[in-house]
mmCIF file of C-alpha atoms and ligand atoms in Angstrom:
data_model
loop_
_atom_site.group_PDB
_atom_site.id
_atom_site.type_symbol
_atom_site.label_atom_id
_atom_site.label_comp_id
_atom_site.label_asym_id
_atom_site.label_seq_id
_atom_site.Cartn_x
_atom_site.Cartn_y
_atom_site.Cartn_z
ATOM 1 C CA MET K 1 0.036 -31.864 -19.443
ATOM 2 C CA LYS K 2 -1.576 -32.143 -22.787
ATOM 3 C CA ILE K 3 -1.858 -29.009 -24.626
ATOM 4 C CA PHE K 4 -4.724 -28.394 -26.717
ATOM 5 C CA THR K 5 -3.739 -25.032 -29.371
ATOM 6 C CA PHE K 6 -6.728 -22.949 -31.402
ATOM 7 C CA GLU K 7 -6.396 -19.904 -33.660
ATOM 8 C CA GLN K 8 -9.905 -18.628 -32.446
ATOM 9 C CA VAL K 9 -12.065 -19.351 -29.794
ATOM 10 C CA THR K 10 -14.906 -17.473 -27.627
ATOM 11 C CA SER K 11 -12.868 -17.900 -24.311
ATOM 12 C CA THR K 12 -10.471 -20.707 -23.686
ATOM 13 C CA GLN K 13 -12.290 -20.767 -20.112
ATOM 14 C CA ASP K 14 -15.106 -22.174 -22.015
ATOM 15 C CA LEU K 15 -13.114 -25.048 -23.802
ATOM 16 C CA ALA K 16 -11.482 -25.866 -20.084
ATOM 17 C CA ARG K 17 -15.052 -25.706 -18.839
ATOM 18 C CA ASN K 18 -16.336 -27.976 -21.218
ATOM 19 C CA TYR K 19 -13.327 -30.514 -21.165
ATOM 20 C CA LEU K 20 -13.554 -30.985 -17.220
ATOM 21 C CA LYS K 21 -17.075 -32.506 -17.855
ATOM 22 C CA GLN K 22 -15.654 -35.481 -19.745
ATOM 23 C CA HIS K 23 -11.895 -36.035 -18.398
ATOM 24 C CA LEU K 24 -10.252 -36.423 -15.326
ATOM 25 C CA ASP K 25 -6.636 -35.583 -16.734
ATOM 26 C CA LYS K 26 -5.353 -31.894 -16.569
ATOM 27 C CA ALA K 27 -5.105 -29.895 -20.007
ATOM 28 C CA ALA K 28 -4.080 -26.551 -21.079
ATOM 29 C CA PHE K 29 -6.129 -24.807 -24.008
ATOM 30 C CA VAL K 30 -4.379 -21.958 -25.815
ATOM 31 C CA ALA K 31 -5.726 -19.658 -28.214
ATOM 32 C CA ASN K 32 -3.975 -17.030 -30.649
ATOM 33 C CA SER K 33 -7.237 -15.065 -30.301
ATOM 34 C CA GLN K 34 -10.347 -14.779 -28.109
ATOM 35 C CA THR K 35 -13.990 -13.551 -29.031
ATOM 36 C CA ASN K 36 -15.345 -13.510 -25.877
ATOM 37 C CA GLY K 37 -12.499 -13.275 -23.472
ATOM 38 C CA TYR K 38 -13.186 -12.302 -19.886
ATOM 39 C CA GLY K 39 -11.769 -11.177 -16.576
ATOM 40 C CA LYS K 40 -12.690 -10.778 -12.966
ATOM 41 C CA GLN K 41 -16.216 -9.470 -12.353
ATOM 42 C CA GLY K 42 -17.052 -10.622 -15.766
ATOM 43 C CA ARG K 43 -14.987 -7.652 -17.484
ATOM 44 C CA SER K 44 -14.160 -8.498 -20.851
ATOM 45 C CA PHE K 45 -10.669 -9.154 -21.789
ATOM 46 C CA TYR K 46 -9.295 -7.624 -24.689
ATOM 47 C CA ALA K 47 -7.294 -10.804 -26.825
ATOM 48 C CA PRO K 48 -6.416 -9.933 -30.499
ATOM 49 C CA ALA K 49 -4.378 -12.472 -32.742
ATOM 50 C CA ASN K 50 -0.576 -12.947 -32.907
ATOM 51 C CA THR K 51 0.241 -10.172 -29.948
ATOM 52 C CA GLY K 52 -0.516 -11.892 -26.562
ATOM 53 C CA VAL K 53 -1.084 -15.274 -24.831
ATOM 54 C CA TYR K 54 -4.162 -16.517 -23.780
ATOM 55 C CA PHE K 55 -4.740 -20.021 -22.146
ATOM 56 C CA SER K 56 -6.560 -21.773 -19.618
ATOM 57 C CA ILE K 57 -5.703 -24.794 -17.320
ATOM 58 C CA ALA K 58 -8.249 -27.498 -16.584
ATOM 59 C CA ILE K 59 -7.734 -28.850 -13.309
ATOM 60 C CA PRO K 60 -9.899 -32.066 -12.414
ATOM 61 C CA ASN K 61 -11.014 -32.415 -8.596
ATOM 62 C CA PHE K 62 -8.553 -29.727 -7.350
ATOM 63 C CA ASN K 63 -8.298 -30.185 -3.572
ATOM 64 C CA LEU K 64 -7.964 -26.445 -2.486
ATOM 65 C CA ASN K 65 -6.431 -26.321 0.971
ATOM 66 C CA PRO K 66 -9.165 -23.705 2.553
ATOM 67 C CA GLU K 67 -6.478 -22.227 5.044
ATOM 68 C CA LYS K 68 -4.376 -21.418 2.201
ATOM 69 C CA SER K 69 -6.864 -20.939 -0.707
ATOM 70 C CA GLU K 70 -5.948 -17.090 -1.215
ATOM 71 C CA LEU K 71 -2.144 -18.247 -1.663
ATOM 72 C CA LEU K 72 -2.699 -20.102 -5.153
ATOM 73 C CA THR K 73 -3.221 -16.947 -7.539
ATOM 74 C CA PRO K 74 -0.551 -15.002 -6.069
ATOM 75 C CA ALA K 75 2.151 -17.881 -6.645
ATOM 76 C CA ILE K 76 0.788 -18.593 -9.939
ATOM 77 C CA ALA K 77 1.511 -14.589 -10.744
ATOM 78 C CA THR K 78 5.189 -14.664 -9.133
ATOM 79 C CA ALA K 79 5.513 -18.068 -11.377
ATOM 80 C CA LEU K 80 4.897 -15.967 -14.396
ATOM 81 C CA VAL K 81 6.741 -12.915 -13.596
ATOM 82 C CA ASN K 82 9.935 -15.183 -13.205
ATOM 83 C CA THR K 83 9.144 -16.786 -16.528
ATOM 84 C CA LEU K 84 8.567 -13.527 -18.383
ATOM 85 C CA ASN K 85 11.501 -12.084 -16.974
ATOM 86 C CA ILE K 86 13.697 -14.623 -18.767
ATOM 87 C CA PHE K 87 12.382 -13.705 -22.062
ATOM 88 C CA PHE K 88 12.257 -10.195 -21.307
ATOM 89 C CA PRO K 89 15.157 -9.557 -18.995
ATOM 90 C CA LEU K 90 15.298 -5.624 -19.614
ATOM 91 C CA ILE K 91 11.815 -4.714 -17.782
ATOM 92 C CA THR K 92 10.659 -4.386 -14.636
ATOM 93 C CA LEU K 93 7.559 -6.299 -14.247
ATOM 94 C CA GLN K 94 5.226 -5.930 -10.757
ATOM 95 C CA LEU K 95 2.176 -7.096 -9.406
ATOM 96 C CA LYS K 96 -0.664 -5.413 -7.953
ATOM 97 C CA TRP K 97 -2.590 -7.390 -4.979
ATOM 98 C CA VAL K 98 -3.808 -9.792 -5.558
ATOM 99 C CA ASN K 99 -2.556 -11.222 -8.978
ATOM 100 C CA ASP K 100 -2.574 -8.369 -11.797
ATOM 101 C CA ILE K 101 1.201 -8.016 -13.563
ATOM 102 C CA TYR K 102 1.972 -4.470 -14.168
ATOM 103 C CA LEU K 103 4.748 -2.650 -16.019
ATOM 104 C CA ASN K 104 5.173 0.973 -16.280
ATOM 105 C CA ASN K 105 1.643 1.554 -14.165
ATOM 106 C CA LYS K 106 -0.423 -0.290 -16.530
ATOM 107 C CA LYS K 107 -1.763 -3.738 -16.407
ATOM 108 C CA VAL K 108 -0.191 -6.175 -18.745
ATOM 109 C CA GLY K 109 -1.482 -9.489 -17.970
ATOM 110 C CA GLY K 110 -4.384 -10.904 -15.611
ATOM 111 C CA ILE K 111 -5.142 -14.452 -13.798
ATOM 112 C CA LEU K 112 -8.908 -15.350 -13.659
ATOM 113 C CA THR K 113 -9.851 -18.400 -11.486
ATOM 114 C CA GLU K 114 -12.803 -20.331 -11.686
ATOM 115 C CA PHE K 115 -14.638 -23.313 -10.031
ATOM 116 C CA SER K 116 -16.573 -25.924 -11.789
ATOM 117 C CA SER K 117 -18.604 -28.587 -10.000
ATOM 118 C CA LYS K 118 -15.754 -30.725 -11.814
ATOM 119 C CA GLY K 119 -12.801 -28.893 -10.760
ATOM 120 C CA LEU K 120 -10.653 -25.671 -11.154
ATOM 121 C CA ILE K 121 -10.061 -23.628 -14.281
ATOM 122 C CA ILE K 122 -7.091 -21.136 -14.430
ATOM 123 C CA GLY K 123 -7.123 -18.351 -16.920
ATOM 124 C CA ILE K 124 -4.000 -16.464 -17.701
ATOM 125 C CA GLY K 125 -3.913 -13.553 -20.246
ATOM 126 C CA ILE K 126 -0.765 -11.601 -20.804
ATOM 127 C CA ASN K 127 -0.325 -8.633 -23.557
ATOM 128 C CA ILE K 128 2.811 -9.329 -24.830
ATOM 129 C CA SER K 129 3.348 -7.227 -27.857
ATOM 130 C CA THR K 130 -0.264 -5.508 -28.348
ATOM 131 C CA GLN K 131 0.227 -2.033 -29.521
ATOM 132 C CA SER K 132 -3.309 -0.719 -29.631
ATOM 133 C CA PHE K 133 -5.995 -1.131 -27.504
ATOM 134 C CA PRO K 134 -9.983 -0.017 -27.206
ATOM 135 C CA GLN K 135 -9.875 3.339 -26.343
ATOM 136 C CA GLU K 136 -11.559 2.327 -22.913
ATOM 137 C CA LEU K 137 -8.648 0.476 -22.035
ATOM 138 C CA GLN K 138 -5.797 2.628 -23.611
ATOM 139 C CA SER K 139 -5.104 4.799 -20.116
ATOM 140 C CA LYS K 140 -4.827 1.385 -18.369
ATOM 141 C CA ALA K 141 -3.300 -1.400 -20.391
ATOM 142 C CA GLY K 142 -0.109 -2.219 -21.852
ATOM 143 C CA SER K 143 2.450 -4.866 -23.185
ATOM 144 C CA ILE K 144 5.789 -6.078 -22.480
ATOM 145 C CA THR K 145 7.236 -5.270 -25.596
ATOM 146 C CA LYS K 146 7.481 -4.024 -29.092
ATOM 147 C CA HIS K 147 9.188 -6.836 -30.855
ATOM 148 C CA GLU K 148 8.500 -9.849 -32.035
ATOM 149 C CA PHE K 149 8.782 -13.149 -29.501
ATOM 150 C CA ASN K 150 8.805 -16.906 -29.877
ATOM 151 C CA ARG K 151 5.341 -17.664 -29.009
ATOM 152 C CA ILE K 152 5.623 -21.498 -28.814
ATOM 153 C CA GLU K 153 8.377 -21.567 -26.200
ATOM 154 C CA LEU K 154 6.968 -18.746 -24.012
ATOM 155 C CA ILE K 155 3.522 -20.243 -23.968
ATOM 156 C CA ARG K 156 4.904 -23.866 -22.853
ATOM 157 C CA SER K 157 7.167 -22.275 -20.307
ATOM 158 C CA LEU K 158 4.291 -20.290 -18.895
ATOM 159 C CA ILE K 159 2.088 -23.140 -18.923
ATOM 160 C CA ASP K 160 5.094 -25.507 -17.151
ATOM 161 C CA ALA K 161 5.573 -22.194 -14.830
ATOM 162 C CA ALA K 162 2.056 -22.010 -13.891
ATOM 163 C CA ASN K 163 1.479 -25.681 -13.466
ATOM 164 C CA ASN K 164 4.104 -25.971 -11.112
ATOM 165 C CA ALA K 165 2.917 -23.079 -9.062
ATOM 166 C CA ILE K 166 -0.229 -24.857 -9.008
ATOM 167 C CA ILE K 167 1.330 -28.114 -7.662
ATOM 168 C CA THR K 168 3.587 -26.064 -5.105
ATOM 169 C CA TYR K 169 1.504 -22.940 -3.842
ATOM 170 C CA ASP K 170 0.416 -24.551 -0.411
ATOM 171 C CA PRO K 171 3.665 -23.880 1.756
ATOM 172 C CA GLY K 172 3.959 -20.177 0.676
ATOM 173 C CA ASP K 173 7.358 -20.216 -0.110
ATOM 174 C CA PHE K 174 7.191 -17.943 -3.162
ATOM 175 C CA LEU K 175 5.682 -14.911 -0.580
ATOM 176 C CA PRO K 176 9.020 -13.267 -0.011
ATOM 177 C CA GLU K 177 9.223 -12.775 -3.942
ATOM 178 C CA TYR K 178 5.799 -11.871 -4.296
ATOM 179 C CA ARG K 179 6.141 -9.027 -1.928
ATOM 180 C CA ARG K 180 9.442 -8.020 -3.487
ATOM 181 C CA LEU K 181 7.381 -7.791 -6.668
ATOM 182 C CA SER K 182 4.625 -5.754 -5.202
ATOM 183 C CA CYS K 183 4.010 -2.371 -6.429
ATOM 184 C CA THR K 184 0.929 -2.128 -4.255
ATOM 185 C CA LEU K 185 3.211 -2.465 -0.777
ATOM 186 C CA ASN K 186 4.087 0.186 1.234
ATOM 187 C CA LYS K 187 1.254 2.661 -0.845
ATOM 188 C CA LYS K 188 -1.708 4.543 -0.186
ATOM 189 C CA VAL K 189 -4.407 2.229 -1.728
ATOM 190 C CA THR K 190 -8.197 2.551 -2.206
ATOM 191 C CA LEU K 191 -9.384 -1.157 -1.436
ATOM 192 C CA LYS K 192 -12.911 -2.010 -3.097
ATOM 193 C CA ILE K 193 -15.014 -4.522 -1.685
ATOM 194 C CA GLY K 194 -18.455 -4.570 -3.319
ATOM 195 C CA LYS K 195 -19.762 -1.288 -2.941
ATOM 196 C CA LYS K 196 -17.350 -0.347 -0.203
ATOM 197 C CA GLU K 197 -14.245 1.658 -0.225
ATOM 198 C CA ILE K 198 -11.211 1.381 1.964
ATOM 199 C CA HIS K 199 -8.680 4.132 1.793
ATOM 200 C CA GLY K 200 -5.418 3.347 3.736
ATOM 201 C CA LEU K 201 -1.791 2.312 3.312
ATOM 202 C CA ALA K 202 -0.708 -1.228 2.412
ATOM 203 C CA LYS K 203 1.422 -2.337 5.369
ATOM 204 C CA ASP K 204 2.017 -5.926 4.371
ATOM 205 C CA ILE K 205 0.520 -9.137 2.812
ATOM 206 C CA ASN K 206 0.556 -11.589 5.233
ATOM 207 C CA ASN K 207 1.363 -15.449 5.403
ATOM 208 C CA GLN K 208 -2.199 -16.177 3.931
ATOM 209 C CA GLY K 209 -1.904 -13.754 1.287
ATOM 210 C CA GLU K 210 -3.899 -11.260 2.691
ATOM 211 C CA LEU K 211 -3.703 -7.470 2.091
ATOM 212 C CA VAL K 212 -2.561 -5.615 5.567
ATOM 213 C CA VAL K 213 -4.096 -1.975 5.386
ATOM 214 C CA LYS K 214 -3.782 0.405 7.950
ATOM 215 C CA SER K 215 -6.905 2.741 7.964
ATOM 216 C CA ASN K 216 -8.094 4.807 10.719
ATOM 217 C CA GLY K 217 -4.886 3.980 12.952
ATOM 218 C CA LYS K 218 -5.912 0.241 12.685
ATOM 219 C CA LEU K 219 -4.825 -2.578 11.002
ATOM 220 C CA HIS K 220 -7.179 -4.567 8.891
ATOM 221 C CA SER K 221 -6.589 -7.679 6.762
ATOM 222 C CA TYR K 222 -8.338 -8.295 3.781
ATOM 223 C CA SER K 223 -8.819 -11.591 1.827
ATOM 224 C CA SER K 224 -10.560 -10.284 -1.094
ATOM 225 C CA GLY K 225 -11.489 -7.137 -3.096
ATOM 226 C CA GLU K 226 -9.776 -4.950 -5.931
ATOM 227 C CA VAL K 227 -6.941 -2.375 -5.428
ATOM 228 C CA ILE K 228 -8.360 0.423 -7.388
ATOM 229 C CA LYS K 229 -5.996 2.917 -6.760
ATOM 230 C CA VAL K 230 -2.429 2.832 -5.577
ATOM 231 C CA GLU K 231 -0.633 6.270 -4.774
ATOM 232 C CA SER K 232 3.142 6.730 -3.471
ATOM 233 C CA LYS K 233 2.987 7.528 0.246
HETATM 234 C C1 LIG W 1 -8.521 -10.139 -15.058
HETATM 235 O O1 LIG W 1 -7.279 -9.810 -15.554
HETATM 236 O O2 LIG W 1 -9.327 -9.908 -14.661
HETATM 237 C C2 LIG W 1 -8.196 -11.794 -15.905
HETATM 238 C C3 LIG W 1 -8.084 -11.910 -17.061
HETATM 239 C C4 LIG W 1 -7.948 -13.148 -17.469
HETATM 240 C C5 LIG W 1 -7.824 -13.287 -19.067
HETATM 241 C C6 LIG W 1 -7.496 -14.650 -19.789
HETATM 242 S S1 LIG W 1 -6.937 -15.091 -21.165
HETATM 243 C C7 LIG W 1 -7.320 -16.864 -21.147
HETATM 244 C C8 LIG W 1 -8.515 -16.971 -20.253
HETATM 245 N N1 LIG W 1 -9.659 -16.971 -21.319
HETATM 246 C C9 LIG W 1 -10.566 -15.657 -20.446
HETATM 247 O O3 LIG W 1 -11.465 -15.646 -21.338
HETATM 248 N N2 LIG W 1 -9.734 -15.625 -19.633
HETATM 249 C C10 LIG W 1 -8.659 -15.796 -19.586
#
């Protein structure tokens, strides 16, 4: 896959989206910093220089299997954690359903999936050594290490891992590992879907990647929504 690198961009998502308008091959866009990085629900994503990895993969004409569509981002998240574990073997990363990467109860990375009429754009942002965050993020965001890291090798490996997951997600072979990495399973959770909040016990992540929550004595499976609170049982 072609990899384009930049010092500073608005958002690598913008570059990937523009690329898809004129190209029919996959490509990755990496930036050292972003001035307008964003995440799910249009929230801004803090992406300062030198301390994080920020990239987007543009995939033209992606055929998302509708029955397995919820498996794509958890597969990528699992692959990213496996790769991060090789570079940073002393830490215990976890995944909050659906695809946020956590360390010590703080979010260190996220995945954003966007569709354009020309294909799929997967954006990945991971705080590797970011030490200071804007005030509003300080209690929620963290990073992986205080030390320098081999940026080029790490980014290359993460792109390879994500790309491999995009190719192989469909049978769901990664699911046992995804469940093992989950900090959501077997916890009391609050799931926000639109304006509605559901409180219950996260019992399972099923083979479609849905979160199975027990509330008011009944099991419900959810394919979307955001887990806004996780408490031990
Ligand atoms: C989230 O946590 O909601 C997803 C965050 C995704 C951030 C990455 S950084 C690279 C790419 N460019 C962006 O503007 N967003 C994604």
